[in-house]
GROMACS .gro file of C-alpha atoms in nm:
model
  333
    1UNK     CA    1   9.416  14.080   6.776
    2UNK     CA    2   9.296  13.828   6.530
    3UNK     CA    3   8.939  13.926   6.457
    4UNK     CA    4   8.717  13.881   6.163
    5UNK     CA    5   8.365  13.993   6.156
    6UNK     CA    6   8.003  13.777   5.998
    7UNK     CA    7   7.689  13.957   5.973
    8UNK     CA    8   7.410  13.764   6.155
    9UNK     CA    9   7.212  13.780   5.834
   10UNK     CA   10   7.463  13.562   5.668
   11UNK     CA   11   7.440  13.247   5.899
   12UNK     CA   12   7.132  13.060   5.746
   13UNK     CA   13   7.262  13.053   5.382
   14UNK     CA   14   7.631  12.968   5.513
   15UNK     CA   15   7.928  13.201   5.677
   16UNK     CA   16   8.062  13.485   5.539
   17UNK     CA   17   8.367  13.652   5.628
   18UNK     CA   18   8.280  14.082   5.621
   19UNK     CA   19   8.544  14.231   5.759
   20UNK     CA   20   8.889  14.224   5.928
   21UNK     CA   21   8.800  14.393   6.227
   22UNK     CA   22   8.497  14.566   6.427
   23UNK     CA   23   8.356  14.893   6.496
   24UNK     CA   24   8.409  15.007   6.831
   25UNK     CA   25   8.192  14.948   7.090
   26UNK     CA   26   7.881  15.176   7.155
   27UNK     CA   27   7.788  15.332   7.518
   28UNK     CA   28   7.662  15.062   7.745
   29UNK     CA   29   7.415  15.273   7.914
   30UNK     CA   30   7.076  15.130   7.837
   31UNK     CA   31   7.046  14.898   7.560
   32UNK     CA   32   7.273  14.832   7.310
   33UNK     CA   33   7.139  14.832   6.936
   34UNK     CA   34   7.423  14.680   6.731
   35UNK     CA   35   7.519  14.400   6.918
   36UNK     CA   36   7.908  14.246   6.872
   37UNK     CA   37   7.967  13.872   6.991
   38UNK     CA   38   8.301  13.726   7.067
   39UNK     CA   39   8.377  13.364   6.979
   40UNK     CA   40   8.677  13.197   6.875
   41UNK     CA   41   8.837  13.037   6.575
   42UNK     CA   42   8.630  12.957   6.258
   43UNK     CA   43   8.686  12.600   6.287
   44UNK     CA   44   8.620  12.593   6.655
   45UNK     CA   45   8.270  12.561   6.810
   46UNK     CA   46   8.246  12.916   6.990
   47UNK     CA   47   8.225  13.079   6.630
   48UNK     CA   48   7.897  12.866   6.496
   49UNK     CA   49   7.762  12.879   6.826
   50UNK     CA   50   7.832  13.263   6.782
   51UNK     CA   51   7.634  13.293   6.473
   52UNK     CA   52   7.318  13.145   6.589
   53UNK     CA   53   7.327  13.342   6.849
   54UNK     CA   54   7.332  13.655   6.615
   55UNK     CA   55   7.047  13.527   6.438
   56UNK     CA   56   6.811  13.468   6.743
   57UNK     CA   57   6.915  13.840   6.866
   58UNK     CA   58   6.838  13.955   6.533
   59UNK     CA   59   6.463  13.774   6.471
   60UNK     CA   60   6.334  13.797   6.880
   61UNK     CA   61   6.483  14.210   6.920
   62UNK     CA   62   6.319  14.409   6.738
   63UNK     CA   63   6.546  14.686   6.579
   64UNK     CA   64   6.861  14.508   6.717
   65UNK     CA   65   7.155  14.389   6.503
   66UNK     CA   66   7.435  14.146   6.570
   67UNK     CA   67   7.752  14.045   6.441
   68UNK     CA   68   7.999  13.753   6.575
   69UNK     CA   69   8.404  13.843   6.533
   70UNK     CA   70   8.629  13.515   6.526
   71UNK     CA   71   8.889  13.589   6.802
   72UNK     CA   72   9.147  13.404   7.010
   73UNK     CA   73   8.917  13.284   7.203
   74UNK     CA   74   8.832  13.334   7.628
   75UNK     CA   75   9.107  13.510   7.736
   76UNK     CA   76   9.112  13.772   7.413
   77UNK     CA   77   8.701  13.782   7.459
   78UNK     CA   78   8.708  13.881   7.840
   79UNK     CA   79   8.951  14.177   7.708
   80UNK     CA   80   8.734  14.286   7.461
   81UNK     CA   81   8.428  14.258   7.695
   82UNK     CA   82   8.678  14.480   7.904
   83UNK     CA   83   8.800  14.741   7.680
   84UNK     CA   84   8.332  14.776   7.531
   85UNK     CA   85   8.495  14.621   7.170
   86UNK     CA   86   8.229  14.348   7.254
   87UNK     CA   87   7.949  14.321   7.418
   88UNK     CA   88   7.872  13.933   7.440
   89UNK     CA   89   8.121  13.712   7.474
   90UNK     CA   90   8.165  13.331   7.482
   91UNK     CA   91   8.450  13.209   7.713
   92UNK     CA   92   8.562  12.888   7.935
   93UNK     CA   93   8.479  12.923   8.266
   94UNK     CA   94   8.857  12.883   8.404
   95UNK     CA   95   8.926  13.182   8.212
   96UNK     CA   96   8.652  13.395   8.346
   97UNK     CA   97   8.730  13.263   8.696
   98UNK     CA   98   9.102  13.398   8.670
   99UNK     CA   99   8.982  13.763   8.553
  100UNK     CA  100   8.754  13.846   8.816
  101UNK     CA  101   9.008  13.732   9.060
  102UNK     CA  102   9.294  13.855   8.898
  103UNK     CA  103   9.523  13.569   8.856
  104UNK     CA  104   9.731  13.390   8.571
  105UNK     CA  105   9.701  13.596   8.219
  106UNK     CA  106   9.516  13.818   8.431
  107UNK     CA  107   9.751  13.915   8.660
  108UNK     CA  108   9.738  14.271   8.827
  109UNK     CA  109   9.382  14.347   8.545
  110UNK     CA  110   9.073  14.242   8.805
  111UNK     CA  111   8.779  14.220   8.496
  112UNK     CA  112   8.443  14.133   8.660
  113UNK     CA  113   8.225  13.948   8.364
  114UNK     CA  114   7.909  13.828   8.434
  115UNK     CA  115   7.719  13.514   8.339
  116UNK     CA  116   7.372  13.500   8.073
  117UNK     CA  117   7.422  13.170   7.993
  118UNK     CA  118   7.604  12.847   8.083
  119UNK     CA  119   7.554  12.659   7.742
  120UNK     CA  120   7.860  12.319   7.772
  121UNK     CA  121   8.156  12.164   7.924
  122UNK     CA  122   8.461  12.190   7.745
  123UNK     CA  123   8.635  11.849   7.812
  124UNK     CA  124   9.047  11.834   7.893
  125UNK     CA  125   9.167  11.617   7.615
  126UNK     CA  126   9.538  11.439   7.686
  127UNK     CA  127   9.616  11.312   7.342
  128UNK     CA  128   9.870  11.067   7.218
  129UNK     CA  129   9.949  10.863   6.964
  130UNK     CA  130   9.917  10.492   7.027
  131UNK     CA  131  10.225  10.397   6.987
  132UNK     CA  132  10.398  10.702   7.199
  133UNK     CA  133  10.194  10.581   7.480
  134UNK     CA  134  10.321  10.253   7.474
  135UNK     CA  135  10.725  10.407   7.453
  136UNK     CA  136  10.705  10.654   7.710
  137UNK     CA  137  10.473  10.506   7.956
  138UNK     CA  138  10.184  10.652   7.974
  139UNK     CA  139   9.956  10.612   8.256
  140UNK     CA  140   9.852  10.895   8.453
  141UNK     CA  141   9.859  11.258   8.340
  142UNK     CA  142  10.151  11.368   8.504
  143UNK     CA  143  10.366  11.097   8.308
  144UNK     CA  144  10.404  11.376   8.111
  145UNK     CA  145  10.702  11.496   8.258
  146UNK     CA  146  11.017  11.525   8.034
  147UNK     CA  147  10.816  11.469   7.758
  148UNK     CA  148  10.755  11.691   7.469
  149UNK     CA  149  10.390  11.842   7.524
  150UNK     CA  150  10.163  12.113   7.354
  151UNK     CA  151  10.001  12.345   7.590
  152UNK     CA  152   9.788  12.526   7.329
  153UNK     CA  153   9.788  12.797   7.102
  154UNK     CA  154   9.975  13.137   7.258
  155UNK     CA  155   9.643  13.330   7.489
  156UNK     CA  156   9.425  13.018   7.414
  157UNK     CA  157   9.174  12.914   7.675
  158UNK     CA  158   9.333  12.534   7.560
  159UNK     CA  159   9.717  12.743   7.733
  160UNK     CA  160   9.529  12.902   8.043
  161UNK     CA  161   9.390  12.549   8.113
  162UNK     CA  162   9.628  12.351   8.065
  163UNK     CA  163   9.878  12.568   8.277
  164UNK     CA  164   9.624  12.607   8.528
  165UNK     CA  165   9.664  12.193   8.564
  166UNK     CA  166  10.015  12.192   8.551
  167UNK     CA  167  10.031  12.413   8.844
  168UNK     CA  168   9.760  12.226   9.029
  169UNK     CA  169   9.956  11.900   8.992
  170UNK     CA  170  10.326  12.087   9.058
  171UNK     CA  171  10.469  12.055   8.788
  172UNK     CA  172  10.715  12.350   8.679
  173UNK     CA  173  10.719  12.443   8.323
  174UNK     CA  174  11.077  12.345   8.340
  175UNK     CA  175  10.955  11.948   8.337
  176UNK     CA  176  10.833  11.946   8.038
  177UNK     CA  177  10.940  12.056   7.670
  178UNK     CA  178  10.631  12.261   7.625
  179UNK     CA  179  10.554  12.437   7.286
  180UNK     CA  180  10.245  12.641   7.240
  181UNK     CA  181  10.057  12.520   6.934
  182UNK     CA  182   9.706  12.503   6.787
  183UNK     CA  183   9.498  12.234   6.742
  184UNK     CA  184   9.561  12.128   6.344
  185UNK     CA  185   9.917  12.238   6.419
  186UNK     CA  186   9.946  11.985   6.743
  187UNK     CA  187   9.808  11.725   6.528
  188UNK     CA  188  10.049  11.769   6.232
  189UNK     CA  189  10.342  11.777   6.524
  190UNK     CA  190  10.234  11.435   6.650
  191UNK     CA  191  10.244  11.286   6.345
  192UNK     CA  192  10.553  11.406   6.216
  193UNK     CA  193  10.697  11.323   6.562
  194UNK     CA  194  10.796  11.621   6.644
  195UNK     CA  195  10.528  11.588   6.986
  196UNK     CA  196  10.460  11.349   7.235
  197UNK     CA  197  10.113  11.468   7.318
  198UNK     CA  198   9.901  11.770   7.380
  199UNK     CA  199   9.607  11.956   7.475
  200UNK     CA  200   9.233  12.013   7.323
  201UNK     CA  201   9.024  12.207   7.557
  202UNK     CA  202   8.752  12.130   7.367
  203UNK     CA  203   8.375  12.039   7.380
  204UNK     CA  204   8.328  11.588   7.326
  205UNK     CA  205   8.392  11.423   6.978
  206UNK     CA  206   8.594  11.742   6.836
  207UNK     CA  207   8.606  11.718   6.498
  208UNK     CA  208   9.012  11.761   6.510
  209UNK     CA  209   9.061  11.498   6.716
  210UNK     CA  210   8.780  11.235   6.549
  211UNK     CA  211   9.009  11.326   6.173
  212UNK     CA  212   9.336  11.260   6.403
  213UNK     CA  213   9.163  10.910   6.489
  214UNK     CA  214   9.056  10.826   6.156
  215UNK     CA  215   9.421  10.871   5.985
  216UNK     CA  216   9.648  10.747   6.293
  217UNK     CA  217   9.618  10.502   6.630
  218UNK     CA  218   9.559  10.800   6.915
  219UNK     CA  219   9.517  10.711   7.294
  220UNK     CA  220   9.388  10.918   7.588
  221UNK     CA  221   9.620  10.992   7.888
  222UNK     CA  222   9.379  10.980   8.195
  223UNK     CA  223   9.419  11.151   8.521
  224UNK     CA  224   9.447  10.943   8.825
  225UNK     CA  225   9.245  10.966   9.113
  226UNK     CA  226   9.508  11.161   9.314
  227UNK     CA  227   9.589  11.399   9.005
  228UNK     CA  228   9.175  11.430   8.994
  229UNK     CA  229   9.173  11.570   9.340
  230UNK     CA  230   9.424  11.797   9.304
  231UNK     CA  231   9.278  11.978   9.008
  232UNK     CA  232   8.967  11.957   9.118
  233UNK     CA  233   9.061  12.087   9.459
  234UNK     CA  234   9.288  12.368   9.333
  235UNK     CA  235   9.226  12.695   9.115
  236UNK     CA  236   8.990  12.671   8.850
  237UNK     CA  237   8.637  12.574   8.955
  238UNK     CA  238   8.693  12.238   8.744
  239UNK     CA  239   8.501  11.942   8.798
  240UNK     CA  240   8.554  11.565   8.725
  241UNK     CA  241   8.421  11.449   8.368
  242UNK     CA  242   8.498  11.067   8.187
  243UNK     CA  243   8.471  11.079   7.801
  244UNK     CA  244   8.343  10.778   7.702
  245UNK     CA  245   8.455  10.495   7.531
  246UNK     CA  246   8.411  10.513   7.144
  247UNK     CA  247   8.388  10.831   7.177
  248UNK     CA  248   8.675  10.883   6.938
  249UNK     CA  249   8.812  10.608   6.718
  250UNK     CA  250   9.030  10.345   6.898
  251UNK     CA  251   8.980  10.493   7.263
  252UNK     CA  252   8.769  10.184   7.335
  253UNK     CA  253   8.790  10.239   7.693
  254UNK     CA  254   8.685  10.522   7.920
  255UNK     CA  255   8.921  10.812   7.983
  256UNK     CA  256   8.871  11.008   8.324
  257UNK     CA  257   8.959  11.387   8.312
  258UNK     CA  258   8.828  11.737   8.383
  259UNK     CA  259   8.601  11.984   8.283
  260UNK     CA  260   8.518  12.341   8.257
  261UNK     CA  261   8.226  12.538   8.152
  262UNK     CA  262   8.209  12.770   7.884
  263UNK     CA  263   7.951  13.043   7.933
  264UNK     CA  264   7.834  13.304   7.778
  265UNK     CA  265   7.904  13.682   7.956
  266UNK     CA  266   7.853  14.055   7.951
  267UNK     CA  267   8.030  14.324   8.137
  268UNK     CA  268   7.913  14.423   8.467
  269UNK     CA  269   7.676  14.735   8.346
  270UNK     CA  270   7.537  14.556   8.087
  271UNK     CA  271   7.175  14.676   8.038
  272UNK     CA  272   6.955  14.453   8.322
  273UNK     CA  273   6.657  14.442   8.053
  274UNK     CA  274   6.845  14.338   7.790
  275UNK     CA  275   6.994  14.094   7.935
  276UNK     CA  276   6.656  13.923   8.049
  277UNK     CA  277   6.561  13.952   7.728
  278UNK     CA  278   6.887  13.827   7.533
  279UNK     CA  279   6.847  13.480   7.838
  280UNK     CA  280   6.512  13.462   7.742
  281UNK     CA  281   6.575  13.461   7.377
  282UNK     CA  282   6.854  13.221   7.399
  283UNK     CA  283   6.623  12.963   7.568
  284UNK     CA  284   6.292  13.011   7.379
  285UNK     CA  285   6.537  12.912   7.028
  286UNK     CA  286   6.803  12.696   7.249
  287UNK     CA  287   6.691  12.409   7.026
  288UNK     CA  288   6.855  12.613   6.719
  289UNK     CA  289   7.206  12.648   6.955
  290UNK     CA  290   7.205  12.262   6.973
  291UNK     CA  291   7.197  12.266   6.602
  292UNK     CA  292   7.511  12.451   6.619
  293UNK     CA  293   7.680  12.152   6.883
  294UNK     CA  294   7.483  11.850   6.911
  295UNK     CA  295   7.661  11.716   7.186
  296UNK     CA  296   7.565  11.999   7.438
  297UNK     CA  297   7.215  11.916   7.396
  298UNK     CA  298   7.194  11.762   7.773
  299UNK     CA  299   7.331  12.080   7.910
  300UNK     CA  300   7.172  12.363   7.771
  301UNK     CA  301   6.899  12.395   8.027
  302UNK     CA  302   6.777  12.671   8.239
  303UNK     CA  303   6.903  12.439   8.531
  304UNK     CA  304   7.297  12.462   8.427
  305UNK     CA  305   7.335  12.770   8.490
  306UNK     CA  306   7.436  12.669   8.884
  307UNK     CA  307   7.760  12.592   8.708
  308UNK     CA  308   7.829  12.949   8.620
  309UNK     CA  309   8.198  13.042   8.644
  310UNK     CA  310   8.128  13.406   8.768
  311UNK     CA  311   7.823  13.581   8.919
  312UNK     CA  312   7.543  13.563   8.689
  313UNK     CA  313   7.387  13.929   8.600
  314UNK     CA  314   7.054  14.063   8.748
  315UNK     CA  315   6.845  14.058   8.432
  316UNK     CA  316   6.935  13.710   8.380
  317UNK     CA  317   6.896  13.597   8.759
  318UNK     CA  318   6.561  13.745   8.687
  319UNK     CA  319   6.484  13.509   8.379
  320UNK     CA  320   6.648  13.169   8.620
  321UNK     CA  321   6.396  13.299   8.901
  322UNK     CA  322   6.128  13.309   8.678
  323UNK     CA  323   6.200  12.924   8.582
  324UNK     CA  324   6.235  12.808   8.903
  325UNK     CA  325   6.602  12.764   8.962
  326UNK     CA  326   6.740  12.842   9.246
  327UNK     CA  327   7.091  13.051   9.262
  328UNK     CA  328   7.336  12.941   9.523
  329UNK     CA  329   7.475  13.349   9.695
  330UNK     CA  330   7.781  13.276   9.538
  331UNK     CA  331   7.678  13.330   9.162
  332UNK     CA  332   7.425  13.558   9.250
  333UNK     CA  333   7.475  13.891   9.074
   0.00000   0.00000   0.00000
């Protein structure tokens, strides 16, 4: 597991790396005092995200600590939640989706998560270069085929989603010349040629993908309609999104795609108190999780939570009730 561990304490005055790996997990009956968060890569969003989260846990909970590990991300975090190695965890919704019902890297392992929080989308990025576009054609998503394309890092929610679309649209791994890389490294492999295109899973104007845009000519592959239904319709809870135009440098014109939302989750016996009060937290100092990802601002409300990928748990359906929003029976805990 790739894991690295930052003291809560450490987040106003910048990040600090304190260790290589965690201490185990303590009993989850009744509250939990030392609290450990799973995020993602440093240079992702999950990780800063992470750390403020730390901090509010530590300043509204009395005699509570918290520390954030950098991980590999939703599928790695739902095992940890799993195995008590963490005990919050931030993961895409697709990825949660696929563990409680058993399915994809999940396959035979039925791990029931529940929802605190639904915080953002994380957008499905297509992305080209300009002038690949133009040579092989580019129109609809599934022009992809017989092309060279990057499904993600290896146990990346970026691999479980873009799979999970593959298989929604039929297309056998066999079509295309798929290598499993990370973000920087799909970049690098695009400009040396080496790629056609590939996938960011990622939350709008992704710092990866604005620096691709500033150095070469990128395009967006859209999804057509048809493609659109068929994801949206299949496995995966996904919904329609459209990044807009300008978004990223010299995609002047909008790109339609999907969406998932990331959320944050505890195991199933989580304590009910402590979760209202961890909810509660989060949305008394949400305008300090903004700070951490500017562009979820219009989404982290009370209210989003009707997105949430798996039931959400009964302290935190007691902090929604409390605001007024209503929980359709399907996410109720």
């Amino acid at each position: 597991m790739r894991r690295s561990v930052l003291k809560a304490a450490a987040i106003p005055a910048g990040i600090l790396l304190l260790s290589a790996c965690s201490q185990p997990a303590e009993d989850t009956d009744g509250p939990v005092e030392n609290l450990s968060i799973a995020t993602g890569g440093t240079s992702g969003v999950y990780y800063p995200i992470g750390g403020v989260l730390a901090g509010i846990i530590e300043s509204e909970s009395e005699g509570h600590q918290a520390s954030v590990e950098a991980t590999g991300a939703s599928v790695e975090n739902i095992r940890l939640i799993d195995s008590g190695d963490s005990h919050l965890a931030l993961v895409q919704g697709d990825s949660a989706h696929q563990a409680i019902t058993g399915r994809a890297d999940f396959e035979g392992e039925e791990i029931r998560t529940r929802t605190l929080a639904v915080l953002y989308p994380n957008v499905f990025h297509a992305v080209t270069l300009d002038s690949t576009a133009e040579s092989e054609g580019y129109e609809c998503f599934s022009d992809v085929v017989g092309t060279r394309y990057s499904v993600g890092d290896i146990g990346s929610g970026n691999e479980t989603t873009t799979n999970q679309v593959f298989e929604s649209l039929g297309i056998d791994e066999s079509d295309v010349e798929i290598d499993q890389l990370g973000y920087s490294e799909t970049a690098t492999a695009l400009q040396n040629g080496r790629l056609d295109a590939g996938s960011w899973v990622v939350g709008e104007g992704h710092s990866g993908i604005v620096e691709l845009g500033t150095t070469d000519d990128i395009a967006m592959i859209s999804m057509c309609e048809e493609e659109l239904d068929q994801i949206v319709e299949g496995e995966g809870d996904y919904t329609e999104h459209t990044i807009e135009a300008g978004t990223y440098p010299g995609v002047d014109e909008d790109v339609t795609t999907v969406a998932t939302w990331n959320a944050l989750v505890v195991s199933e016996d989580f304590d009910d108190d402590q979760a209202y009060d961890i909810t509660e937290a989060v949305f008394d100092n949400i305008d300090d999780v903004v700070g951490a990802y500017a562009p979820g601002e219009e989404y982290m409300v009370p209210e989003t939570v009707q997105n949430a990928p798996v039931p959400v748990h009964p302290g935190a359906q007691r902090f929604y009730e409390e605001q007024g929003v209503e929980l359709s029976e399907d996410i109720q805990g």
